[in-house]
């Protein structure tokens, strides 16, 4: 019987920070496009981007913040009860605020909105290595 040794809940502050960054980048891009095409009101790109990203972020927040991954001594368990045996984990790496787990078959899973994705990746890989050395 395997026991849960760690969990990876999303960080609310990271979720909010990522959406603010997305809104800022969207504002620059949309305003730039509107300016380039000669729109007399390029400032509307800022308003539109902030409203769109803000609405999407507010709508999806409770669902996204409820996606908790769990790590046992033998497997990684996703929020939808998807089970990834640690023996099948080829790599775990960071992608901005997310932690990407790659399996031996090339499947990729994102553990999103981590405050410290590098620490999570390291923890998964160390647990995998310990599980593999215990088997041999």
mmCIF file of N, CA and C in Angstrom:
data_model
loop_
_atom_site.group_PDB
_atom_site.id
_atom_site.type_symbol
_atom_site.label_atom_id
_atom_site.label_comp_id
_atom_site.label_asym_id
_atom_site.label_seq_id
_atom_site.Cartn_x
_atom_site.Cartn_y
_atom_site.Cartn_z
ATOM 1 N N UNK A 1 0.843 -1.173 0.000
ATOM 2 C CA UNK A 1 0.000 0.000 0.000
ATOM 3 C C UNK A 1 0.891 1.240 0.000
ATOM 4 N N UNK A 2 0.678 2.117 -0.958
ATOM 5 C CA UNK A 2 1.494 3.332 -1.014
ATOM 6 C C UNK A 2 0.829 4.444 -0.216
ATOM 7 N N UNK A 3 1.662 5.302 0.351
ATOM 8 C CA UNK A 3 1.131 6.410 1.146
ATOM 9 C C UNK A 3 1.461 7.730 0.470
ATOM 10 N N UNK A 4 0.589 8.714 0.651
ATOM 11 C CA UNK A 4 0.798 10.045 0.082
ATOM 12 C C UNK A 4 1.892 10.743 0.887
ATOM 13 N N UNK A 5 2.932 11.193 0.171
ATOM 14 C CA UNK A 5 4.043 11.862 0.854
ATOM 15 C C UNK A 5 4.097 13.363 0.556
ATOM 16 N N UNK A 6 3.375 13.786 -0.487
ATOM 17 C CA UNK A 6 3.343 15.215 -0.816
ATOM 18 C C UNK A 6 2.107 15.496 -1.655
ATOM 19 N N UNK A 7 1.667 16.742 -1.601
ATOM 20 C CA UNK A 7 0.598 17.165 -2.498
ATOM 21 C C UNK A 7 1.032 18.473 -3.144
ATOM 22 N N UNK A 8 0.495 18.718 -4.311
ATOM 23 C CA UNK A 8 0.872 19.888 -5.094
ATOM 24 C C UNK A 8 -0.377 20.705 -5.430
ATOM 25 N N UNK A 9 -0.870 21.483 -4.463
ATOM 26 C CA UNK A 9 -2.019 22.338 -4.753
ATOM 27 C C UNK A 9 -1.574 23.589 -5.499
ATOM 28 N N UNK A 10 -2.434 24.153 -6.323
ATOM 29 C CA UNK A 10 -2.099 25.417 -6.980
ATOM 30 C C UNK A 10 -2.015 26.546 -5.962
ATOM 31 N N UNK A 11 -1.164 27.510 -6.231
ATOM 32 C CA UNK A 11 -1.040 28.686 -5.360
ATOM 33 C C UNK A 11 -1.920 29.804 -5.905
ATOM 34 N N UNK A 12 -2.829 30.277 -5.080
ATOM 35 C CA UNK A 12 -3.753 31.339 -5.489
ATOM 36 C C UNK A 12 -2.983 32.582 -5.950
ATOM 37 N N UNK A 13 -1.927 32.936 -5.225
ATOM 38 C CA UNK A 13 -1.147 34.127 -5.587
ATOM 39 C C UNK A 13 -0.476 33.958 -6.954
ATOM 40 N N UNK A 14 -0.035 32.756 -7.263
ATOM 41 C CA UNK A 14 0.582 32.495 -8.561
ATOM 42 C C UNK A 14 -0.464 32.573 -9.667
ATOM 43 N N UNK A 15 -1.655 32.039 -9.399
ATOM 44 C CA UNK A 15 -2.756 32.094 -10.369
ATOM 45 C C UNK A 15 -3.080 33.558 -10.697
ATOM 46 N N UNK A 16 -3.210 34.377 -9.669
ATOM 47 C CA UNK A 16 -3.543 35.790 -9.877
ATOM 48 C C UNK A 16 -2.401 36.509 -10.586
ATOM 49 N N UNK A 17 -1.160 36.258 -10.161
ATOM 50 C CA UNK A 17 -0.001 36.894 -10.804
ATOM 51 C C UNK A 17 0.079 36.533 -12.289
ATOM 52 N N UNK A 18 -0.142 35.258 -12.618
ATOM 53 C CA UNK A 18 -0.093 34.831 -14.018
ATOM 54 C C UNK A 18 -1.170 35.529 -14.849
ATOM 55 N N UNK A 19 -2.352 35.718 -14.284
ATOM 56 C CA UNK A 19 -3.419 36.380 -15.030
ATOM 57 C C UNK A 19 -3.161 37.878 -15.185
ATOM 58 N N UNK A 20 -2.549 38.484 -14.197
ATOM 59 C CA UNK A 20 -2.172 39.897 -14.334
ATOM 60 C C UNK A 20 -1.125 40.043 -15.434
ATOM 61 N N UNK A 21 -0.150 39.151 -15.450
ATOM 62 C CA UNK A 21 0.876 39.177 -16.496
ATOM 63 C C UNK A 21 0.254 38.955 -17.873
ATOM 64 N N UNK A 22 -0.667 38.009 -17.971
ATOM 65 C CA UNK A 22 -1.351 37.747 -19.236
ATOM 66 C C UNK A 22 -2.130 38.974 -19.696
ATOM 67 N N UNK A 23 -2.824 39.643 -18.774
ATOM 68 C CA UNK A 23 -3.586 40.847 -19.118
ATOM 69 C C UNK A 23 -2.654 41.962 -19.590
ATOM 70 N N UNK A 24 -1.504 42.098 -18.941
ATOM 71 C CA UNK A 24 -0.543 43.135 -19.338
ATOM 72 C C UNK A 24 0.011 42.863 -20.736
ATOM 73 N N UNK A 25 0.392 41.611 -20.978
ATOM 74 C CA UNK A 25 0.913 41.267 -22.308
ATOM 75 C C UNK A 25 -0.166 41.409 -23.371
ATOM 76 N N UNK A 26 -1.379 40.976 -23.057
ATOM 77 C CA UNK A 26 -2.494 41.125 -23.996
ATOM 78 C C UNK A 26 -2.794 42.579 -24.289
ATOM 79 N N UNK A 27 -2.697 43.418 -23.269
ATOM 80 C CA UNK A 27 -2.930 44.853 -23.454
ATOM 81 C C UNK A 27 -1.932 45.451 -24.431
ATOM 82 N N UNK A 28 -0.666 45.116 -24.236
ATOM 83 C CA UNK A 28 0.361 45.620 -25.149
ATOM 84 C C UNK A 28 0.135 45.128 -26.567
ATOM 85 N N UNK A 29 -0.140 43.845 -26.700
ATOM 86 C CA UNK A 29 -0.336 43.265 -28.031
ATOM 87 C C UNK A 29 -1.559 43.855 -28.725
ATOM 88 N N UNK A 30 -2.700 43.874 -28.045
ATOM 89 C CA UNK A 30 -3.920 44.382 -28.672
ATOM 90 C C UNK A 30 -3.830 45.870 -28.988
ATOM 91 N N UNK A 31 -3.278 46.648 -28.066
ATOM 92 C CA UNK A 31 -3.129 48.079 -28.322
ATOM 93 C C UNK A 31 -2.173 48.317 -29.481
ATOM 94 N N UNK A 32 -1.117 47.536 -29.543
ATOM 95 C CA UNK A 32 -0.169 47.640 -30.654
ATOM 96 C C UNK A 32 -0.816 47.310 -31.990
ATOM 97 N N UNK A 33 -1.612 46.268 -32.028
ATOM 98 C CA UNK A 33 -2.306 45.898 -33.267
ATOM 99 C C UNK A 33 -3.287 46.998 -33.663
ATOM 100 N N UNK A 34 -4.057 47.493 -32.710
ATOM 101 C CA UNK A 34 -5.014 48.561 -33.012
ATOM 102 C C UNK A 34 -4.304 49.824 -33.510
ATOM 103 N N UNK A 35 -3.182 50.161 -32.899
ATOM 104 C CA UNK A 35 -2.400 51.315 -33.343
ATOM 105 C C UNK A 35 -1.870 51.091 -34.759
ATOM 106 N N UNK A 36 -1.364 49.870 -35.012
ATOM 107 C CA UNK A 36 -0.784 49.532 -36.316
ATOM 108 C C UNK A 36 -1.819 49.617 -37.442
ATOM 109 N N UNK A 37 -3.038 49.179 -37.163
ATOM 110 C CA UNK A 37 -4.064 49.195 -38.220
ATOM 111 C C UNK A 37 -4.760 50.551 -38.324
ATOM 112 N N UNK A 38 -4.326 51.512 -37.521
ATOM 113 C CA UNK A 38 -4.843 52.863 -37.638
ATOM 114 C C UNK A 38 -6.108 53.143 -36.853
ATOM 115 N N UNK A 39 -6.436 52.324 -35.902
ATOM 116 C CA UNK A 39 -7.613 52.567 -35.069
ATOM 117 C C UNK A 39 -7.377 53.834 -34.256
ATOM 118 N N UNK A 40 -8.337 54.757 -34.242
ATOM 119 C CA UNK A 40 -8.135 56.003 -33.490
ATOM 120 C C UNK A 40 -8.208 55.825 -31.966
ATOM 121 N N UNK A 41 -8.567 54.622 -31.503
ATOM 122 C CA UNK A 41 -8.706 54.378 -30.066
ATOM 123 C C UNK A 41 -7.930 53.125 -29.644
ATOM 124 N N UNK A 42 -6.614 53.150 -29.760
ATOM 125 C CA UNK A 42 -5.848 51.947 -29.401
ATOM 126 C C UNK A 42 -5.916 51.596 -27.920
ATOM 127 N N UNK A 43 -6.328 52.541 -27.074
ATOM 128 C CA UNK A 43 -6.465 52.281 -25.644
ATOM 129 C C UNK A 43 -7.519 51.213 -25.359
ATOM 130 N N UNK A 44 -8.421 50.989 -26.313
ATOM 131 C CA UNK A 44 -9.464 49.974 -26.099
ATOM 132 C C UNK A 44 -8.870 48.572 -26.029
ATOM 133 N N UNK A 45 -7.681 48.395 -26.564
ATOM 134 C CA UNK A 45 -6.991 47.107 -26.445
ATOM 135 C C UNK A 45 -6.655 46.795 -24.995
ATOM 136 N N UNK A 46 -6.294 47.819 -24.249
ATOM 137 C CA UNK A 46 -5.988 47.644 -22.826
ATOM 138 C C UNK A 46 -7.254 47.243 -22.079
ATOM 139 N N UNK A 47 -8.321 47.982 -22.305
ATOM 140 C CA UNK A 47 -9.588 47.713 -21.618
ATOM 141 C C UNK A 47 -10.096 46.314 -21.970
ATOM 142 N N UNK A 48 -10.084 45.996 -23.260
ATOM 143 C CA UNK A 48 -10.584 44.691 -23.708
ATOM 144 C C UNK A 48 -9.781 43.537 -23.141
ATOM 145 N N UNK A 49 -8.481 43.675 -23.148
ATOM 146 C CA UNK A 49 -7.625 42.607 -22.635
ATOM 147 C C UNK A 49 -7.819 42.407 -21.140
ATOM 148 N N UNK A 50 -7.834 43.495 -20.387
ATOM 149 C CA UNK A 50 -8.007 43.391 -18.935
ATOM 150 C C UNK A 50 -9.366 42.777 -18.600
ATOM 151 N N UNK A 51 -10.411 43.221 -19.293
ATOM 152 C CA UNK A 51 -11.747 42.676 -19.034
ATOM 153 C C UNK A 51 -11.835 41.195 -19.410
ATOM 154 N N UNK A 52 -11.289 40.831 -20.557
ATOM 155 C CA UNK A 52 -11.377 39.443 -21.016
ATOM 156 C C UNK A 52 -10.574 38.503 -20.118
ATOM 157 N N UNK A 53 -9.341 38.849 -19.842
ATOM 158 C CA UNK A 53 -8.501 37.992 -19.003
ATOM 159 C C UNK A 53 -9.025 37.972 -17.567
ATOM 160 N N UNK A 54 -9.495 39.115 -17.079
ATOM 161 C CA UNK A 54 -10.059 39.172 -15.732
ATOM 162 C C UNK A 54 -11.310 38.312 -15.601
ATOM 163 N N UNK A 55 -12.194 38.377 -16.594
ATOM 164 C CA UNK A 55 -13.420 37.570 -16.556
ATOM 165 C C UNK A 55 -13.089 36.085 -16.637
ATOM 166 N N UNK A 56 -12.182 35.733 -17.516
ATOM 167 C CA UNK A 56 -11.790 34.326 -17.649
ATOM 168 C C UNK A 56 -11.135 33.826 -16.367
ATOM 169 N N UNK A 57 -10.275 34.638 -15.799
ATOM 170 C CA UNK A 57 -9.595 34.256 -14.562
ATOM 171 C C UNK A 57 -10.555 34.063 -13.411
ATOM 172 N N UNK A 58 -11.528 34.977 -13.285
ATOM 173 C CA UNK A 58 -12.513 34.865 -12.205
ATOM 174 C C UNK A 58 -13.401 33.642 -12.407
ATOM 175 N N UNK A 59 -13.792 33.392 -13.653
ATOM 176 C CA UNK A 59 -14.675 32.268 -13.963
ATOM 177 C C UNK A 59 -14.003 30.921 -13.680
ATOM 178 N N UNK A 60 -12.736 30.794 -14.042
ATOM 179 C CA UNK A 60 -12.037 29.506 -13.935
ATOM 180 C C UNK A 60 -11.292 29.315 -12.620
ATOM 181 N N UNK A 61 -11.239 30.333 -11.769
ATOM 182 C CA UNK A 61 -10.400 30.262 -10.574
ATOM 183 C C UNK A 61 -10.739 29.087 -9.663
ATOM 184 N N UNK A 62 -11.992 28.913 -9.313
ATOM 185 C CA UNK A 62 -12.326 27.851 -8.351
ATOM 186 C C UNK A 62 -11.991 26.473 -8.915
ATOM 187 N N UNK A 63 -12.219 26.283 -10.202
ATOM 188 C CA UNK A 63 -11.878 24.994 -10.816
ATOM 189 C C UNK A 63 -10.376 24.770 -10.836
ATOM 190 N N UNK A 64 -9.626 25.763 -11.263
ATOM 191 C CA UNK A 64 -8.171 25.627 -11.369
ATOM 192 C C UNK A 64 -7.506 25.457 -10.002
ATOM 193 N N UNK A 65 -7.996 26.185 -9.004
ATOM 194 C CA UNK A 65 -7.396 26.084 -7.679
ATOM 195 C C UNK A 65 -7.788 24.798 -6.962
ATOM 196 N N UNK A 66 -8.734 24.060 -7.511
ATOM 197 C CA UNK A 66 -9.130 22.779 -6.936
ATOM 198 C C UNK A 66 -8.363 21.595 -7.501
ATOM 199 N N UNK A 67 -7.483 21.831 -8.455
ATOM 200 C CA UNK A 67 -6.737 20.746 -9.099
ATOM 201 C C UNK A 67 -5.463 20.440 -8.320
ATOM 202 N N UNK A 68 -5.571 19.498 -7.415
ATOM 203 C CA UNK A 68 -4.449 19.122 -6.547
ATOM 204 C C UNK A 68 -3.886 17.777 -7.008
ATOM 205 N N UNK A 69 -2.582 17.759 -7.226
ATOM 206 C CA UNK A 69 -1.875 16.524 -7.550
ATOM 207 C C UNK A 69 -1.282 15.969 -6.259
ATOM 208 N N UNK A 70 -1.195 14.638 -6.162
ATOM 209 C CA UNK A 70 -0.625 13.993 -4.979
ATOM 210 C C UNK A 70 0.491 13.059 -5.405
ATOM 211 N N UNK A 71 1.514 12.995 -4.559
ATOM 212 C CA UNK A 71 2.669 12.141 -4.809
ATOM 213 C C UNK A 71 2.740 11.090 -3.717
ATOM 214 N N UNK A 72 2.770 9.824 -4.132
ATOM 215 C CA UNK A 72 2.990 8.749 -3.160
ATOM 216 C C UNK A 72 4.397 8.221 -3.389
ATOM 217 N N UNK A 73 4.771 7.207 -2.654
ATOM 218 C CA UNK A 73 6.110 6.650 -2.820
ATOM 219 C C UNK A 73 6.235 5.827 -4.103
ATOM 220 N N UNK A 74 5.116 5.580 -4.814
ATOM 221 C CA UNK A 74 5.178 4.786 -6.043
ATOM 222 C C UNK A 74 4.478 5.414 -7.242
ATOM 223 N N UNK A 75 3.674 6.463 -7.023
ATOM 224 C CA UNK A 75 2.908 7.025 -8.139
ATOM 225 C C UNK A 75 2.567 8.491 -7.919
ATOM 226 N N UNK A 76 2.185 9.119 -9.015
ATOM 227 C CA UNK A 76 1.702 10.489 -9.022
ATOM 228 C C UNK A 76 0.222 10.399 -9.384
ATOM 229 N N UNK A 77 -0.623 11.044 -8.577
ATOM 230 C CA UNK A 77 -2.069 10.937 -8.770
ATOM 231 C C UNK A 77 -2.612 12.311 -9.122
ATOM 232 N N UNK A 78 -3.266 12.386 -10.285
ATOM 233 C CA UNK A 78 -3.819 13.643 -10.759
ATOM 234 C C UNK A 78 -5.158 13.958 -10.131
ATOM 235 N N UNK A 79 -5.646 15.175 -10.361
ATOM 236 C CA UNK A 79 -6.918 15.590 -9.765
ATOM 237 C C UNK A 79 -8.105 14.785 -10.286
ATOM 238 N N UNK A 80 -7.972 14.204 -11.429
ATOM 239 C CA UNK A 80 -9.040 13.383 -11.998
ATOM 240 C C UNK A 80 -8.803 11.901 -11.719
ATOM 241 N N UNK A 81 -8.006 11.624 -10.682
ATOM 242 C CA UNK A 81 -7.632 10.260 -10.273
ATOM 243 C C UNK A 81 -6.800 9.523 -11.332
ATOM 244 N N UNK A 82 -6.211 10.269 -12.237
ATOM 245 C CA UNK A 82 -5.276 9.685 -13.203
ATOM 246 C C UNK A 82 -4.032 9.273 -12.444
ATOM 247 N N UNK A 83 -3.548 8.076 -12.681
ATOM 248 C CA UNK A 83 -2.396 7.551 -11.948
ATOM 249 C C UNK A 83 -1.215 7.405 -12.903
ATOM 250 N N UNK A 84 -0.090 7.986 -12.517
ATOM 251 C CA UNK A 84 1.143 7.867 -13.279
ATOM 252 C C UNK A 84 2.154 7.159 -12.386
ATOM 253 N N UNK A 85 2.477 5.889 -12.673
ATOM 254 C CA UNK A 85 3.494 5.210 -11.872
ATOM 255 C C UNK A 85 4.831 5.958 -11.978
ATOM 256 N N UNK A 86 5.522 6.119 -10.864
ATOM 257 C CA UNK A 86 6.797 6.845 -10.882
ATOM 258 C C UNK A 86 7.818 6.174 -11.779
ATOM 259 N N UNK A 87 7.714 4.865 -11.952
ATOM 260 C CA UNK A 87 8.632 4.157 -12.849
ATOM 261 C C UNK A 87 8.452 4.616 -14.300
ATOM 262 N N UNK A 88 7.282 5.197 -14.626
ATOM 263 C CA UNK A 88 7.017 5.679 -15.981
ATOM 264 C C UNK A 88 7.368 7.147 -16.178
ATOM 265 N N UNK A 89 7.806 7.827 -15.117
ATOM 266 C CA UNK A 89 8.158 9.250 -15.229
ATOM 267 C C UNK A 89 9.569 9.369 -15.800
ATOM 268 N N UNK A 90 9.652 9.982 -16.975
ATOM 269 C CA UNK A 90 10.958 10.184 -17.606
ATOM 270 C C UNK A 90 11.617 11.469 -17.113
ATOM 271 N N UNK A 91 10.793 12.519 -16.908
ATOM 272 C CA UNK A 91 11.359 13.807 -16.499
ATOM 273 C C UNK A 91 10.272 14.646 -15.836
ATOM 274 N N UNK A 92 10.697 15.574 -15.029
ATOM 275 C CA UNK A 92 9.833 16.597 -14.443
ATOM 276 C C UNK A 92 10.606 17.891 -14.532
ATOM 277 N N UNK A 93 9.998 18.898 -15.139
ATOM 278 C CA UNK A 93 10.709 20.160 -15.353
ATOM 279 C C UNK A 93 9.747 21.338 -15.210
ATOM 280 N N UNK A 94 10.310 22.520 -15.132
ATOM 281 C CA UNK A 94 9.483 23.714 -14.973
ATOM 282 C C UNK A 94 9.164 24.338 -16.322
ATOM 283 N N UNK A 95 7.989 24.947 -16.367
ATOM 284 C CA UNK A 95 7.549 25.737 -17.518
ATOM 285 C C UNK A 95 6.828 26.958 -16.951
ATOM 286 N N UNK A 96 7.560 28.048 -16.777
ATOM 287 C CA UNK A 96 7.050 29.246 -16.126
ATOM 288 C C UNK A 96 6.559 28.896 -14.727
ATOM 289 N N UNK A 97 5.256 29.020 -14.436
ATOM 290 C CA UNK A 97 4.778 28.703 -13.088
ATOM 291 C C UNK A 97 4.224 27.286 -13.003
ATOM 292 N N UNK A 98 4.415 26.508 -14.048
ATOM 293 C CA UNK A 98 3.901 25.134 -14.066
ATOM 294 C C UNK A 98 5.050 24.141 -13.934
ATOM 295 N N UNK A 99 4.663 22.957 -13.554
ATOM 296 C CA UNK A 99 5.586 21.832 -13.448
ATOM 297 C C UNK A 99 5.097 20.809 -14.475
ATOM 298 N N UNK A 100 5.949 20.445 -15.408
ATOM 299 C CA UNK A 100 5.569 19.484 -16.450
ATOM 300 C C UNK A 100 6.175 18.123 -16.131
ATOM 301 N N UNK A 101 5.325 17.113 -16.136
ATOM 302 C CA UNK A 101 5.771 15.736 -15.937
ATOM 303 C C UNK A 101 5.676 15.035 -17.284
ATOM 304 N N UNK A 102 6.781 14.415 -17.711
ATOM 305 C CA UNK A 102 6.837 13.704 -18.985
ATOM 306 C C UNK A 102 7.043 12.228 -18.694
ATOM 307 N N UNK A 103 6.217 11.385 -19.326
ATOM 308 C CA UNK A 103 6.340 9.940 -19.101
ATOM 309 C C UNK A 103 7.275 9.315 -20.123
ATOM 310 N N UNK A 104 7.602 8.060 -19.901
ATOM 311 C CA UNK A 104 8.475 7.316 -20.815
ATOM 312 C C UNK A 104 7.864 7.234 -22.214
ATOM 313 N N UNK A 105 6.529 7.229 -22.293
ATOM 314 C CA UNK A 105 5.849 7.131 -23.595
ATOM 315 C C UNK A 105 5.650 8.489 -24.253
ATOM 316 N N UNK A 106 6.075 9.567 -23.582
ATOM 317 C CA UNK A 106 5.978 10.903 -24.157
ATOM 318 C C UNK A 106 4.743 11.685 -23.745
ATOM 319 N N UNK A 107 3.875 11.096 -22.922
ATOM 320 C CA UNK A 107 2.715 11.838 -22.432
ATOM 321 C C UNK A 107 3.201 12.959 -21.519
ATOM 322 N N UNK A 108 2.516 14.104 -21.590
ATOM 323 C CA UNK A 108 2.919 15.263 -20.788
ATOM 324 C C UNK A 108 1.739 15.729 -19.949
ATOM 325 N N UNK A 109 2.031 16.054 -18.693
ATOM 326 C CA UNK A 109 1.021 16.516 -17.751
ATOM 327 C C UNK A 109 1.517 17.798 -17.101
ATOM 328 N N UNK A 110 0.618 18.773 -16.928
ATOM 329 C CA UNK A 110 0.982 20.032 -16.291
ATOM 330 C C UNK A 110 0.377 20.117 -14.897
ATOM 331 N N UNK A 111 1.214 20.436 -13.952
ATOM 332 C CA UNK A 111 0.775 20.759 -12.599
ATOM 333 C C UNK A 111 0.915 22.278 -12.534
ATOM 334 N N UNK A 112 -0.205 22.978 -12.674
ATOM 335 C CA UNK A 112 -0.182 24.418 -12.908
ATOM 336 C C UNK A 112 -0.226 25.256 -11.634
ATOM 337 N N UNK A 113 0.246 26.494 -11.799
ATOM 338 C CA UNK A 113 0.183 27.553 -10.783
ATOM 339 C C UNK A 113 0.921 27.199 -9.492
ATOM 340 N N UNK A 114 2.154 26.739 -9.645
ATOM 341 C CA UNK A 114 2.989 26.397 -8.488
ATOM 342 C C UNK A 114 3.796 27.620 -8.066
ATOM 343 N N UNK A 115 3.873 27.842 -6.771
ATOM 344 C CA UNK A 115 4.698 28.928 -6.251
ATOM 345 C C UNK A 115 6.176 28.631 -6.489
ATOM 346 N N UNK A 116 6.558 27.344 -6.392
ATOM 347 C CA UNK A 116 7.948 26.930 -6.607
ATOM 348 C C UNK A 116 7.961 25.640 -7.434
ATOM 349 N N UNK A 117 7.769 25.758 -8.749
ATOM 350 C CA UNK A 117 7.710 24.549 -9.582
ATOM 351 C C UNK A 117 9.007 23.748 -9.593
ATOM 352 N N UNK A 118 10.145 24.403 -9.440
ATOM 353 C CA UNK A 118 11.427 23.689 -9.445
ATOM 354 C C UNK A 118 11.530 22.750 -8.247
ATOM 355 N N UNK A 119 11.046 23.192 -7.097
ATOM 356 C CA UNK A 119 11.078 22.330 -5.906
ATOM 357 C C UNK A 119 10.168 21.124 -6.096
ATOM 358 N N UNK A 120 9.010 21.338 -6.716
ATOM 359 C CA UNK A 120 8.095 20.227 -6.983
ATOM 360 C C UNK A 120 8.696 19.215 -7.946
ATOM 361 N N UNK A 121 9.328 19.712 -8.996
ATOM 362 C CA UNK A 121 9.966 18.819 -9.973
ATOM 363 C C UNK A 121 11.069 18.011 -9.306
ATOM 364 N N UNK A 122 11.869 18.668 -8.508
ATOM 365 C CA UNK A 122 12.951 17.992 -7.798
ATOM 366 C C UNK A 122 12.407 16.921 -6.856
ATOM 367 N N UNK A 123 11.336 17.236 -6.153
ATOM 368 C CA UNK A 123 10.731 16.285 -5.211
ATOM 369 C C UNK A 123 10.216 15.043 -5.944
ATOM 370 N N UNK A 124 9.569 15.250 -7.076
ATOM 371 C CA UNK A 124 9.055 14.118 -7.867
ATOM 372 C C UNK A 124 10.205 13.248 -8.358
ATOM 373 N N UNK A 125 11.254 13.864 -8.893
ATOM 374 C CA UNK A 125 12.380 13.096 -9.421
ATOM 375 C C UNK A 125 13.133 12.353 -8.321
ATOM 376 N N UNK A 126 13.299 12.974 -7.162
ATOM 377 C CA UNK A 126 13.971 12.294 -6.047
ATOM 378 C C UNK A 126 13.146 11.110 -5.559
ATOM 379 N N UNK A 127 11.836 11.288 -5.491
ATOM 380 C CA UNK A 127 10.964 10.187 -5.068
ATOM 381 C C UNK A 127 10.995 9.064 -6.094
ATOM 382 N N UNK A 128 10.982 9.428 -7.381
ATOM 383 C CA UNK A 128 11.074 8.417 -8.437
ATOM 384 C C UNK A 128 12.379 7.647 -8.330
ATOM 385 N N UNK A 129 13.486 8.359 -8.152
ATOM 386 C CA UNK A 129 14.794 7.699 -8.058
ATOM 387 C C UNK A 129 14.872 6.786 -6.840
ATOM 388 N N UNK A 130 14.297 7.224 -5.725
ATOM 389 C CA UNK A 130 14.287 6.380 -4.524
ATOM 390 C C UNK A 130 13.440 5.144 -4.749
ATOM 391 N N UNK A 131 12.313 5.292 -5.432
ATOM 392 C CA UNK A 131 11.425 4.138 -5.710
ATOM 393 C C UNK A 131 12.118 3.155 -6.652
ATOM 394 N N UNK A 132 12.824 3.684 -7.652
ATOM 395 C CA UNK A 132 13.513 2.802 -8.600
ATOM 396 C C UNK A 132 14.679 2.072 -7.948
ATOM 397 N N UNK A 133 15.421 2.756 -7.073
ATOM 398 C CA UNK A 133 16.543 2.083 -6.422
ATOM 399 C C UNK A 133 16.057 1.080 -5.380
ATOM 400 N N UNK A 134 14.884 1.308 -4.806
ATOM 401 C CA UNK A 134 14.327 0.340 -3.838
ATOM 402 C C UNK A 134 13.880 -0.939 -4.544
ATOM 403 N N UNK A 135 13.510 -0.816 -5.828
ATOM 404 C CA UNK A 135 13.080 -1.996 -6.600
ATOM 405 C C UNK A 135 14.250 -2.870 -7.004
ATOM 406 N N UNK A 136 15.431 -2.247 -7.161
ATOM 407 C CA UNK A 136 16.573 -3.050 -7.647
ATOM 408 C C UNK A 136 17.397 -3.620 -6.536
#
